[in-house]
Structure formats: structure tokens, C-alpha cells
Tab-separated table of C-alpha atoms in Angstrom:
chain	number	residue	atom	x	y	z
J	1	MET	CA	102.111	77.120	110.003
J	2	GLN	CA	102.872	76.293	106.359
J	3	LEU	CA	102.489	77.889	102.926
J	4	ILE	CA	99.485	76.243	101.239
J	5	LEU	CA	99.248	76.345	97.454
J	6	LEU	CA	95.663	77.437	96.745
J	7	ASN	CA	95.992	78.242	93.011
J	8	GLU	CA	98.671	77.109	90.590
J	9	GLY	CA	100.802	79.290	88.330
J	10	PRO	CA	102.899	79.967	86.287
J	11	SER	CA	102.266	83.641	85.940
J	12	THR	CA	104.088	86.748	84.851
J	13	GLN	CA	102.769	88.375	88.077
J	14	LEU	CA	104.147	88.044	91.540
J	15	PRO	CA	102.505	85.295	93.671
J	16	LEU	CA	99.793	86.322	96.101
J	17	VAL	CA	99.880	85.270	99.784
J	18	LEU	CA	96.452	85.385	101.608
J	19	LEU	CA	96.024	85.823	105.269
J	20	HIS	CA	92.599	85.242	106.835
J	21	GLY	CA	90.956	86.916	109.774
J	22	TRP	CA	90.140	85.805	113.359
J	23	GLY	CA	87.829	82.870	113.622
J	24	HIS	CA	88.541	81.700	109.976
J	25	SER	CA	91.040	79.873	107.870
J	26	SER	CA	92.356	80.034	104.307
J	27	SER	CA	88.975	78.517	103.260
J	28	ILE	CA	87.485	81.970	103.482
J	29	TRP	CA	89.215	82.786	100.172
J	30	ARG	CA	87.542	79.920	98.219
J	31	SER	CA	84.825	81.838	96.560
J	32	TRP	CA	87.125	84.722	95.613
J	33	LEU	CA	89.605	82.317	94.081
J	34	GLU	CA	86.905	80.873	91.864
J	35	GLN	CA	86.406	84.330	90.324
J	36	ALA	CA	90.143	85.411	90.375
J	37	ALA	CA	92.106	85.493	87.157
J	38	PRO	CA	93.319	81.916	86.326
J	39	GLY	CA	97.028	81.086	86.075
J	40	ARG	CA	98.203	83.125	88.985
J	41	GLN	CA	100.078	81.457	91.736
J	42	VAL	CA	98.246	81.929	95.091
J	43	TYR	CA	99.221	80.754	98.552
J	44	GLY	CA	97.345	80.789	101.812
J	45	ILE	CA	98.606	80.476	105.464
J	46	ASN	CA	96.570	79.391	108.311
J	47	LEU	CA	97.395	81.317	111.439
J	48	PRO	CA	98.280	79.161	114.533
J	49	GLY	CA	95.225	77.308	115.730
J	50	PHE	CA	93.035	78.097	112.780
J	51	GLY	CA	93.861	75.251	110.427
J	52	ASP	CA	93.774	71.485	110.479
J	53	GLU	CA	96.844	71.072	112.618
J	54	ALA	CA	96.305	71.153	116.325
J	55	GLN	CA	97.880	74.125	118.296
J	56	ASN	CA	98.912	73.062	121.858
J	57	ALA	CA	100.669	76.068	123.079
J	58	PRO	CA	99.620	79.666	122.158
J	59	GLN	CA	102.238	81.667	120.200
J	60	SER	CA	103.247	85.313	120.880
J	61	LEU	CA	102.713	87.924	118.251
J	62	ALA	CA	106.475	88.480	117.751
J	63	HIS	CA	107.047	84.672	117.234
J	64	THR	CA	104.171	84.422	114.757
J	65	LEU	CA	105.325	87.439	112.681
J	66	ASN	CA	108.829	85.939	112.470
J	67	ALA	CA	107.463	82.602	111.459
J	68	LEU	CA	105.215	84.241	108.861
J	69	THR	CA	108.008	86.286	107.401
J	70	ALA	CA	110.161	83.030	106.988
J	71	LEU	CA	107.313	81.389	105.092
J	72	LEU	CA	106.802	84.200	102.506
J	73	PRO	CA	108.181	83.714	98.976
J	74	ALA	CA	111.240	85.758	97.974
J	75	ALA	CA	108.970	88.367	96.314
J	76	CYS	CA	105.122	88.437	96.649
J	77	VAL	CA	101.992	90.519	97.073
J	78	LEU	CA	100.216	90.193	100.506
J	79	VAL	CA	96.466	90.177	100.890
J	80	GLY	CA	95.095	90.226	104.314
J	81	TRP	CA	91.555	90.412	105.708
J	82	SER	CA	90.710	91.625	109.208
J	83	LEU	CA	93.317	90.383	111.676
J	84	GLY	CA	95.200	89.000	108.637
J	85	GLY	CA	95.321	92.473	107.122
J	86	MET	CA	96.733	94.003	110.342
J	87	LEU	CA	99.402	91.260	110.372
J	88	ALA	CA	100.092	91.840	106.669
J	89	CYS	CA	100.859	95.480	107.335
J	90	GLN	CA	103.436	94.331	109.969
J	91	LEU	CA	104.908	91.811	107.528
J	92	ALA	CA	105.144	94.529	104.832
J	93	CYS	CA	108.324	95.756	106.567
J	94	SER	CA	110.035	92.770	104.907
J	95	ASN	CA	111.742	93.188	101.670
J	96	LYS	CA	109.912	90.178	100.417
J	97	VAL	CA	106.623	92.058	100.301
J	98	LYS	CA	106.344	94.054	97.017
J	99	GLY	CA	102.710	94.991	97.314
J	100	LEU	CA	100.034	95.119	100.109
J	101	LEU	CA	96.268	94.881	100.088
J	102	SER	CA	94.232	94.923	103.309
J	103	LEU	CA	90.569	94.289	103.586
J	104	ALA	CA	88.452	95.429	106.516
J	105	ALA	CA	91.552	95.791	108.651
J	106	ASN	CA	91.647	98.717	110.944
J	107	PRO	CA	95.123	100.078	111.512
J	108	SER	CA	94.278	99.891	115.222
J	109	PHE	CA	91.321	97.576	116.112
J	110	ILE	CA	90.803	99.300	119.386
J	111	ALA	CA	90.539	103.065	119.904
J	112	ARG	CA	93.463	105.012	121.171
J	113	PRO	CA	93.984	108.687	121.824
J	114	HIS	CA	95.600	109.151	118.327
J	115	TRP	CA	93.179	106.752	116.630
J	116	PRO	CA	89.575	107.179	117.665
J	117	TRP	CA	88.038	105.494	114.640
J	118	ALA	CA	87.874	101.985	116.203
J	119	MET	CA	86.187	99.846	118.752
J	120	ALA	CA	86.046	101.064	122.370
J	121	PRO	CA	88.627	99.243	124.485
J	122	GLU	CA	85.970	98.341	127.063
J	123	VAL	CA	83.842	96.749	124.424
J	124	PHE	CA	86.750	94.670	123.182
J	125	ALA	CA	87.600	93.679	126.782
J	126	GLN	CA	84.022	92.437	127.275
J	127	PHE	CA	84.381	90.395	124.204
J	128	GLN	CA	87.576	88.777	125.384
J	129	HIS	CA	85.876	88.061	128.725
J	130	ASN	CA	82.911	86.438	126.988
J	131	PHE	CA	85.244	84.342	124.879
J	132	ALA	CA	87.091	83.104	127.965
J	133	GLU	CA	83.717	82.186	129.609
J	134	ASP	CA	82.087	80.643	126.629
J	135	PRO	CA	84.117	80.367	123.495
J	136	ALA	CA	81.560	78.729	121.314
J	137	ALA	CA	78.786	81.107	122.045
J	138	THR	CA	80.974	84.086	121.549
J	139	VAL	CA	82.088	82.850	118.197
J	140	GLN	CA	78.516	82.429	117.133
J	141	ARG	CA	77.833	86.058	118.214
J	142	PHE	CA	80.856	87.148	116.263
J	143	SER	CA	79.608	85.408	113.224
J	144	GLN	CA	76.351	87.504	113.426
J	145	LEU	CA	78.394	90.648	113.713
J	146	GLN	CA	80.436	89.860	110.558
J	147	THR	CA	77.360	89.441	108.451
J	148	GLN	CA	75.746	92.775	109.378
J	149	GLY	CA	75.504	94.985	106.369
J	150	ASP	CA	75.565	92.115	103.897
J	151	ALA	CA	72.764	92.015	101.413
J	152	ASN	CA	72.603	88.298	101.590
J	153	ARG	CA	73.078	87.945	105.344
J	154	LYS	CA	71.394	84.568	106.017
J	155	VAL	CA	73.217	82.955	103.078
J	156	ARG	CA	76.516	84.501	104.145
J	157	LEU	CA	76.055	83.331	107.785
J	158	ALA	CA	75.498	79.746	106.566
J	159	GLU	CA	78.521	80.057	104.333
J	160	ILE	CA	80.965	81.154	106.962
J	161	LYS	CA	79.694	78.526	109.300
J	162	SER	CA	80.486	75.937	106.723
J	163	LEU	CA	83.963	77.237	106.279
J	164	ALA	CA	84.878	77.710	109.965
J	165	PRO	CA	87.729	75.727	111.294
J	166	ALA	CA	87.566	73.686	114.455
J	167	LEU	CA	87.587	75.904	117.630
J	168	GLN	CA	90.859	75.849	119.530
J	169	PRO	CA	90.179	78.192	122.471
J	170	ALA	CA	93.766	78.751	123.729
J	171	ALA	CA	95.156	79.638	120.304
J	172	TRP	CA	92.188	81.760	119.437
J	173	ALA	CA	92.412	83.628	122.676
J	174	ALA	CA	96.056	84.386	121.934
J	175	ALA	CA	95.226	85.735	118.387
J	176	LEU	CA	92.388	87.773	119.934
J	177	SER	CA	94.909	89.547	122.047
J	178	TRP	CA	96.835	90.432	118.830
J	179	LEU	CA	93.930	92.565	117.781
J	180	ALA	CA	94.529	94.729	120.799
J	181	GLU	CA	98.294	94.758	120.480
J	182	VAL	CA	98.800	95.728	116.895
J	183	ASP	CA	98.801	99.402	116.022
J	184	ASN	CA	99.673	100.180	112.379
J	185	SER	CA	98.479	103.856	112.302
J	186	ALA	CA	102.012	105.135	112.211
J	187	LEU	CA	103.437	102.241	110.118
J	188	ILE	CA	101.114	102.406	107.153
J	189	PRO	CA	102.212	105.967	105.984
J	190	GLN	CA	105.871	104.793	106.084
J	191	LEU	CA	105.471	101.697	103.977
J	192	ARG	CA	107.099	102.343	100.529
J	193	GLN	CA	105.552	99.504	98.491
J	194	PRO	CA	102.275	99.902	96.515
J	195	GLN	CA	99.405	99.434	98.921
J	196	ARG	CA	95.648	99.634	99.012
J	197	HIS	CA	93.234	99.389	102.041
J	198	LEU	CA	89.555	98.563	101.462
J	199	PHE	CA	87.040	99.440	104.153
J	200	ALA	CA	83.331	98.369	104.087
J	201	GLU	CA	80.608	100.985	104.427
J	202	ALA	CA	78.425	98.835	106.620
J	203	ASP	CA	81.132	97.133	108.698
J	204	SER	CA	79.916	96.683	112.291
J	205	LEU	CA	83.522	95.725	113.541
J	206	VAL	CA	85.702	98.193	111.612
J	207	PRO	CA	84.223	101.715	111.266
J	208	ALA	CA	84.413	102.875	107.714
J	209	THR	CA	85.350	106.339	109.030
J	210	ALA	CA	88.856	104.846	109.670
J	211	ALA	CA	89.433	105.164	105.906
J	212	SER	CA	89.480	108.940	106.306
J	213	ALA	CA	92.694	108.706	108.283
J	214	CYS	CA	94.270	105.697	106.556
J	215	PRO	CA	96.312	106.580	103.291
J	216	HIS	CA	95.588	104.633	100.167
J	217	SER	CA	92.113	103.728	101.353
J	218	GLN	CA	88.783	103.128	99.691
J	219	VAL	CA	85.290	102.457	101.062
J	220	VAL	CA	83.320	99.811	99.235
J	221	PRO	CA	79.772	98.485	99.683
J	222	GLY	CA	78.995	95.669	102.055
J	223	GLY	CA	79.909	94.414	105.605
J	224	HIS	CA	82.903	92.937	107.273
J	225	LEU	CA	83.040	89.874	105.070
J	226	LEU	CA	84.797	91.453	102.079
J	227	PRO	CA	86.425	88.286	100.797
J	228	LEU	CA	83.022	86.904	100.139
J	229	GLY	CA	81.280	90.003	98.953
J	230	ALA	CA	83.717	92.415	97.277
J	231	GLN	CA	85.435	90.170	94.758
J	232	GLY	CA	85.356	92.921	92.087
J	233	ALA	CA	86.841	95.551	94.337
J	234	ILE	CA	89.599	93.214	95.416
J	235	SER	CA	90.476	92.273	91.879
J	236	GLN	CA	90.581	95.962	90.902
J	237	ALA	CA	92.796	96.881	93.823
J	238	LEU	CA	95.183	94.028	92.972
J	239	HIS	CA	95.304	95.232	89.360
J	240	GLU	CA	96.295	98.712	90.559
J	241	ILE	CA	99.018	97.258	92.779
J	242	ASP	CA	100.427	94.975	90.031
J	243	HIS	CA	100.454	97.921	87.630
J	244	ALA	CA	102.361	100.055	90.171
J	245	ILE	CA	104.915	97.357	90.836
J	246	THR	CA	105.771	96.761	87.168
J	247	ARG	CA	105.428	100.362	85.825
J	248	LYS	CA	107.138	102.377	88.504
J	249	PRO	CA	110.553	100.711	88.116
J	250	ARG	CA	110.528	101.275	84.282
J	251	ILE	CA	109.799	104.937	84.896
J	252	ALA	CA	112.530	105.288	87.503
J	253	ARG	CA	115.061	103.590	85.259
J	254	ALA	CA	114.209	105.819	82.326
J	255	PHE	CA	114.545	109.067	84.249
J	256	SER	CA	117.690	107.895	86.076
J	257	GLN	CA	119.365	107.142	82.729
J	258	ALA	CA	118.398	110.718	81.507
J	259	ALA	CA	119.702	112.523	84.529
J	260	GLY	CA	123.121	113.306	83.144
J	261	HIS	CA	121.724	115.266	80.226
J	262	TYR	CA	118.325	116.182	81.549
J	263	ASP	CA	118.832	119.894	81.924
J	264	GLN	CA	120.028	120.553	78.428
J	265	HIS	CA	116.673	119.123	77.186
J	266	ALA	CA	114.284	120.153	79.826
J	267	LEU	CA	113.709	123.761	78.613
J	268	LEU	CA	109.985	123.434	78.808
J	269	GLN	CA	110.203	122.004	82.275
J	270	GLN	CA	112.319	124.904	83.380
J	271	ARG	CA	109.870	127.442	81.912
J	272	LEU	CA	106.892	125.778	83.653
J	273	GLY	CA	108.795	125.384	86.857
J	274	ALA	CA	109.497	129.141	86.982
J	275	GLU	CA	105.761	129.701	86.660
J	276	LEU	CA	105.078	127.418	89.656
J	277	ILE	CA	107.577	129.214	91.764
J	278	GLN	CA	105.612	132.486	91.282
J	279	GLN	CA	102.791	130.800	93.209
J	280	LEU	CA	104.962	130.373	96.265
J	281	THR	CA	105.251	133.048	98.982
J	282	PRO	CA	107.567	133.680	101.870
J	283	ALA	CA	104.823	132.072	104.014
J	284	HIS	CA	105.732	128.710	102.473
J	285	GLN	CA	108.718	127.883	104.601
J	286	ARG	CA	108.582	124.075	104.379
J	287	ILE	CA	108.175	122.745	100.797
J	288	LEU	CA	108.066	119.194	99.420
J	289	ASP	CA	108.957	119.187	95.644
J	290	ILE	CA	107.475	115.968	94.155
J	291	GLY	CA	109.383	114.619	91.123
J	292	CYS	CA	112.128	117.129	91.782
J	293	GLY	CA	114.331	115.920	88.898
J	294	THR	CA	117.650	117.738	89.104
J	295	GLY	CA	116.264	120.178	91.771
J	296	PHE	CA	115.125	123.147	89.675
J	297	ILE	CA	112.413	124.302	92.096
J	298	ALA	CA	114.842	124.163	95.137
J	299	ARG	CA	117.686	126.073	93.399
J	300	SER	CA	115.391	128.623	91.730
J	301	LEU	CA	113.243	129.529	94.775
J	302	THR	CA	113.270	133.301	95.345
J	303	HIS	CA	112.893	133.171	99.125
J	304	PRO	CA	114.636	131.135	101.866
J	305	ALA	CA	112.750	127.933	102.691
J	306	GLU	CA	113.475	124.289	103.562
J	307	VAL	CA	112.824	122.270	100.429
J	308	ILE	CA	112.584	118.396	100.506
J	309	ASN	CA	113.495	117.010	97.012
J	310	LEU	CA	111.549	113.852	96.351
J	311	ASP	CA	111.960	111.618	93.285
J	312	LEU	CA	111.456	108.016	92.231
J	313	ALA	CA	114.626	108.094	90.198
J	314	TRP	CA	117.795	107.851	92.342
J	315	GLY	CA	119.764	108.919	89.243
J	316	MET	CA	118.025	112.294	89.351
J	317	LEU	CA	118.703	112.716	93.097
J	318	LYS	CA	122.343	111.963	92.608
J	319	THR	CA	122.715	115.160	90.485
J	320	LEU	CA	121.641	117.449	93.441
J	321	PRO	CA	124.166	119.577	95.138
J	322	GLN	CA	125.859	118.194	98.339
J	323	GLY	CA	123.737	119.048	101.386
J	324	SER	CA	120.460	119.095	99.525
J	325	LEU	CA	117.536	117.444	101.375
J	326	LYS	CA	116.606	114.475	99.141
J	327	LEU	CA	114.624	111.361	99.411
J	328	GLN	CA	113.839	108.493	96.978
J	329	ALA	CA	110.220	107.755	97.319
J	330	ASP	CA	106.948	107.301	95.478
J	331	ALA	CA	104.559	110.243	95.339
J	332	GLU	CA	101.629	107.848	95.847
J	333	HIS	CA	103.038	106.725	99.143
J	334	LEU	CA	104.561	109.839	100.832
J	335	PRO	CA	106.606	108.785	103.848
J	336	PHE	CA	105.790	111.797	105.913
J	337	ALA	CA	103.579	112.532	108.928
J	338	SER	CA	100.316	114.422	108.372
J	339	ALA	CA	100.659	118.213	108.118
J	340	SER	CA	104.333	118.163	107.435
J	341	PHE	CA	104.459	120.827	104.802
J	342	ASN	CA	102.849	124.198	103.998
J	343	ALA	CA	103.434	123.778	100.268
J	344	ILE	CA	103.888	120.968	97.813
J	345	THR	CA	105.041	121.409	94.203
J	346	ALA	CA	105.154	119.048	91.227
J	347	ASN	CA	106.507	120.194	87.937
J	348	LEU	CA	105.416	117.998	85.024
J	349	ALA	CA	105.652	114.904	87.343
J	350	LEU	CA	102.186	113.784	88.183
J	351	GLN	CA	101.273	112.541	84.699
J	352	TRP	CA	103.355	109.440	85.636
J	353	CYS	CA	101.340	108.826	88.787
J	354	ASP	CA	97.892	107.733	89.927
J	355	LEU	CA	96.646	111.236	90.393
J	356	PRO	CA	93.832	110.543	93.010
J	357	ARG	CA	96.320	108.771	95.165
J	358	VAL	CA	98.912	111.620	95.028
J	359	LEU	CA	96.131	114.168	95.657
J	360	SER	CA	95.074	112.250	98.807
J	361	GLU	CA	98.645	111.944	100.046
J	362	ALA	CA	99.388	115.597	99.266
J	363	LYS	CA	96.281	116.753	101.171
J	364	ARG	CA	97.268	114.575	104.089
J	365	CYS	CA	100.788	116.008	104.233
J	366	LEU	CA	99.725	119.684	103.907
J	367	THR	CA	99.035	121.872	106.889
J	368	PRO	CA	95.569	123.546	106.886
J	369	GLY	CA	95.605	126.265	104.317
J	370	GLY	CA	98.691	124.790	102.658
J	371	ALA	CA	99.066	124.823	98.887
J	372	LEU	CA	99.543	122.087	96.364
J	373	VAL	CA	100.867	123.773	93.124
J	374	PHE	CA	101.436	121.532	90.171
J	375	ASN	CA	101.270	121.178	86.374
J	376	THR	CA	100.567	118.131	84.353
J	377	LEU	CA	100.128	117.111	80.748
J	378	THR	CA	96.628	116.589	79.259
J	379	GLU	CA	94.920	115.234	76.129
J	380	GLY	CA	96.469	116.449	72.933
J	381	THR	CA	100.060	116.450	74.119
J	382	LEU	CA	102.458	115.344	71.397
J	383	SER	CA	99.538	114.965	68.973
J	384	GLU	CA	101.767	115.548	66.043
J	385	ILE	CA	103.758	112.470	66.725
J	386	ALA	CA	100.739	110.389	67.549
J	387	GLN	CA	99.048	111.420	64.237
J	388	ALA	CA	102.179	110.723	62.211
J	389	TRP	CA	102.707	107.239	63.652
J	390	ALA	CA	98.920	106.412	63.095
J	391	GLU	CA	99.512	106.674	59.449
J	392	VAL	CA	102.433	104.138	59.674
J	393	ASP	CA	101.319	101.367	62.128
J	394	ARG	CA	98.788	100.489	64.835
J	395	PHE	CA	101.214	100.535	67.762
J	396	PRO	CA	100.896	103.214	70.429
J	397	HIS	CA	104.022	105.262	70.128
J	398	VAL	CA	103.024	108.222	72.543
J	399	ASN	CA	101.878	108.144	76.136
J	400	THR	CA	98.282	109.001	76.536
J	401	PHE	CA	97.124	111.730	78.889
J	402	PRO	CA	93.751	112.328	80.555
J	403	SER	CA	91.390	115.153	79.453
J	404	ILE	CA	91.239	118.444	81.332
J	405	GLU	CA	87.731	117.635	82.558
J	406	ALA	CA	88.897	114.276	84.080
J	407	ILE	CA	91.746	115.858	85.912
J	408	LEU	CA	89.648	118.708	87.291
J	409	GLU	CA	87.044	116.239	88.490
J	410	GLN	CA	89.594	114.231	90.345
J	411	CYS	CA	90.945	117.456	92.003
J	412	ARG	CA	87.446	118.435	93.105
J	413	ALA	CA	86.870	114.961	94.506
J	414	ALA	CA	90.112	115.231	96.549
J	415	GLY	CA	88.355	117.730	98.947
J	416	PHE	CA	90.613	120.751	98.718
J	417	SER	CA	89.100	123.920	100.004
J	418	GLN	CA	89.973	126.073	96.883
J	419	MET	CA	91.044	125.291	93.311
J	420	GLN	CA	92.411	127.638	90.670
J	421	TRP	CA	93.548	126.490	87.314
J	422	GLN	CA	94.574	127.441	83.832
J	423	VAL	CA	95.318	125.717	80.550
J	424	ALA	CA	98.117	126.643	78.029
J	425	ARG	CA	99.453	125.088	74.885
J	426	HIS	CA	103.187	125.161	74.613
J	427	ARG	CA	105.142	124.420	71.341
J	428	VAL	CA	108.656	123.072	71.452
J	429	VAL	CA	110.540	123.661	68.131
J	430	ASP	CA	113.830	122.643	66.471
J	431	ASP	CA	115.261	123.013	62.985
J	432	ASN	CA	116.138	119.290	63.010
J	433	LEU	CA	113.543	116.587	63.402
J	434	LYS	CA	115.915	114.015	64.891
J	435	SER	CA	117.155	116.594	67.417
J	436	LEU	CA	113.566	117.423	68.371
J	437	LEU	CA	112.725	113.751	68.934
J	438	MET	CA	115.865	113.209	70.949
J	439	SER	CA	115.029	116.061	73.275
J	440	ILE	CA	111.847	114.245	74.231
J	441	LYS	CA	113.696	111.011	74.916
J	442	GLY	CA	116.497	113.001	76.558
J	443	ILE	CA	114.379	113.980	79.544
J	444	GLY	CA	113.403	110.327	80.197
J	445	ALA	CA	109.853	110.514	78.963
J	446	LYS	CA	109.805	107.190	77.187
J	447	ASN	CA	106.677	105.462	75.841
J	448	GLN	CA	105.185	103.531	78.736
J	449	GLN	CA	102.180	102.085	76.903
J	450	PRO	CA	101.642	98.463	77.482
J	451	GLY	CA	101.061	97.655	73.791
J	452	ARG	CA	104.106	99.594	72.557
J	453	PHE	CA	106.347	98.301	69.990
J	454	THR	CA	109.477	96.841	71.701
J	455	GLY	CA	111.720	95.723	68.803
J	456	LEU	CA	113.930	97.685	66.388
J	457	THR	CA	111.781	99.763	64.106
J	458	PRO	CA	112.341	98.831	60.388
J	459	ARG	CA	113.957	101.546	58.293
J	460	ALA	CA	110.906	101.583	56.032
J	461	ARG	CA	108.665	102.544	58.960
J	462	LEU	CA	111.007	105.185	60.123
J	463	ASN	CA	111.008	106.724	56.566
J	464	ALA	CA	107.153	106.596	56.493
J	465	PHE	CA	107.037	108.297	59.877
J	466	ASN	CA	109.405	111.089	58.823
J	467	ARG	CA	107.335	111.689	55.797
J	468	ALA	CA	104.131	111.915	57.954
J	469	MET	CA	105.754	114.334	60.335
J	470	GLN	CA	106.297	116.603	57.391
J	471	GLN	CA	102.666	117.056	57.183
J	472	HIS	CA	101.935	117.256	60.974
J	473	ALA	CA	104.972	118.894	62.566
J	474	TRP	CA	106.648	121.097	59.885
J	475	ASP	CA	105.447	124.656	59.581
J	476	GLY	CA	107.764	125.679	56.713
J	477	GLU	CA	110.493	126.968	59.060
J	478	CYS	CA	110.995	124.467	61.777
J	479	TRP	CA	109.764	121.284	63.300
J	480	GLY	CA	107.449	121.498	66.335
J	481	VAL	CA	105.495	119.395	68.845
J	482	SER	CA	102.871	120.673	71.213
J	483	TYR	CA	102.220	120.064	74.936
J	484	GLN	CA	98.800	120.757	76.480
J	485	VAL	CA	99.651	121.799	80.084
J	486	LEU	CA	97.111	122.267	82.891
J	487	THR	CA	98.383	124.182	85.969
J	488	LEU	CA	96.519	124.009	89.287
J	489	TYR	CA	96.762	125.788	92.662
J	490	LEU	CA	94.867	123.761	95.294
J	491	GLN	CA	94.545	124.853	98.893
J	492	ALA	CA	94.046	122.400	101.773
């Protein structure tokens, strides 16, 4: 095996490494690469026996995974289709893998007691038997199965036949056994890097119902051949992964740096956190606090309970008292088994996240009837600052927040059984403008907008901003900024 350069850089993004499915080679990515954004470095790897080189002796799964890991660049995003996607999940345990995208890759290709959303073992065993008896005829039948559900089935069938590598029965039989050997159902929830898993709604080999039990999943139109028919969905998923890779470290650094003086500035957070605690009852004995900060929820809880403090910023977690249960992790990729908690809280934390992903993860981790209680910022927050800067320049100086309607729609789509919500406008005031602005930066809530101004702001602009704030934030007695807060109680 070798790393094959499919598309040249340079690029500001991490390189992609593409892994194909059973019966194919890196050629399967050709049409997607033609539509992918130019300038990104992309590599392919042909699995043993599926490329131009002859494969004399079949390789074991463990040997292949070790060899693949050694081939990976020091930092990359893995994209795997079908068998390649299953192997990519295994490889994601390596520190080299910073992001993961699987396409039509069932966590377990064959059904198991804990994973019924897959091919029956006896059906797969018959396929293995047929391949041993007549490899060429079985591959032809396999090609027919892959094209089911495709709107251009005849064209697609001719396309994959033209791209197919030379048949090497011994190596292909070994790779076929890997499909039965790999089980990623427990691994995927534990992976900490940004990940997406795309399933096809008309896939005849991987049931789309598997997406219901696989975190970070999405069902898209089409059949099994997603590299040929879902270019747009693939590009969008990669955009989300790239965004998470670059944005999350900035957020973690900002809040870690603010940890030492967070509590003296986080008066609004403490006020709102106290309101969330009122929604918890003695029945909530095992609680996950997402974006725990300095642990306000855990230390303010009025009844005894086990609280797991989770935050992306290690600096925040270091401030927690000795003996506190704490974990550095991403709310979009919760490293817990299903039904682990009967309550999950998040106090002004989810505005920094992909909310649908967090809602999906939270619902998975809650016991039936468990509660997700959180608040988040909405459109109109810090409008005084945004309006003042708009009179000075065209750079975005304030983070943007979604509308109330958009957040509620995402919550409804998440499938919780009950939803209660309320909206409140909170005003934070200070008799000194500089002190007021420093209190915002003091909690780590820095501007994360991609088009933000990154240099030193000229004195003339700062003076112009101060004059504009006189109009938008001064009420004659003190300076003030407003926060639009949506609080929700969702029951699983």
C-alpha cells in the first residue's frame, strides 16, 4: 500500500485521505474530486489487492490497520466509504486523525444482538460462499446491489464497471472477512474528533435505519454509491468538520485563558445557572453539566447528586475543587454510553456549538424521561455593541446568534417528547464603559466571526466607537448591554 496524491495543495486546510470500499479502488473518488474545492491536498490509499500492484498473500485486519496508520500524514481528515469507512473509524483512534467522515459505512456490517440494523449473518455467509465458488459472478451481482436506489442506475453501473480494479480473489476474500470482523458500534461514541456519518436512504447493503443508533449521522438521498451521487452532501459534511477542527480550539483557548477571573465577571451566568437548577429535582441523581465552566451548577445544586463536569476548556476544569468529577470533551461528541444520565444541563454554553448535534447527543445520553435543561443566547444579544460598531466600520465585532424560531425548530426536530421554553431579556450594566466591555471579554466570550478584524484597532476607530456607544448603550445613569436568553426544558 502507498499514499497516492490525488489532488495537489497547498491549502490552509488539513489534507484529506480517502479510503474506498470493497470491490473498488481510489478511482471511485474521481468524479467527486472533479467537483471538490480546488487547492486542497487529497490522498488516496488502495487497500491490499485493490490497486495496480499484485497482492500475493492476504493480509490480516490488524496488519492492514497498522500499515494504514503508518501511511497517514501527521495530521489529516479521513474520508471512508463502505468498508473504507469502517476501517477509517478504526484508524480514528490514532492522533493523526483530526476529523472523520464515513459514507454508507455501517458501524457493524452484519447484525449482532446489540446491533440489529445490519445484514443478517447468514446472508453475508452465503455471499462469502458465492464469492469463493465464483468470484467474478459474485462481484457482478454485488455491482447490481450497489446501484439499487440510484436515479441513474444504468449509467452508474457502467461507471463503476469502468472504474473497477482487476479481481484478485485471495486478497478480496480476506477483505470480505473484515466486513464481518469489524464492529465500531461501541467505538464511534467514544471518538473525540469531529465526525460525520452519512447513510443513504435507498441503500440495499447498509440499512438507513442504522443512522438512528449511530451518533453524528445524517440520511441523504440515493443508494450505496455515495461517492458518485452525493457530492454535495459530502462537501457540506467536510465543511462542518473543517469548521469544528479550526473553531473549537480557539474557543477552548479563550475560555481557558479566562478561567482565573471568570467568576468575578460571570454574574449573568450565575443568575441564569440558578434558574436552571430550579428545574432539577431529587429524581435527577446523575447529571451531566455541559460547558460547566468553574462548576457553578455542581457546587450550587440543592440536592445530593452525582454531577459530571464537562468542558472543552481544560483551564476551566482545572479550577474545580479536588475530587470533582470532570472531563474535557466536546459537547457534540459526548463520550458516554446511551442512557447514562437522567438530567443534562448547559448554562450559556450551547451557543458555541452545533446545536442539532448536541441535541442528538444529549437525547442519546438521557434515560427515558430524562431532562435536558439549558439556556442559550439568541438574536439581539449585544445589539448595542453591534449597532455602535456598524457606524464605525464594516467588520463583524460581535458574535451572531440564531433567532428564537430557528432554535425552537431545531429542538422540535430533535424528537424530544416534551418541550417547555421561555424568553427573557437581561441587561448588564456598569458605570464605566471600559469595565463593561472588559466584563464581556473576561468570561472568554471573544469574537469568533470569520471576518473579524484581527489587528490593533486604531485610536480613531475606538474613539468613534465610544461616541456611538453613547447613543446606543448609555441611559443617562449607566452603560448597559442586553442579552436575549432562551431557556428550554426538553424531556426525552
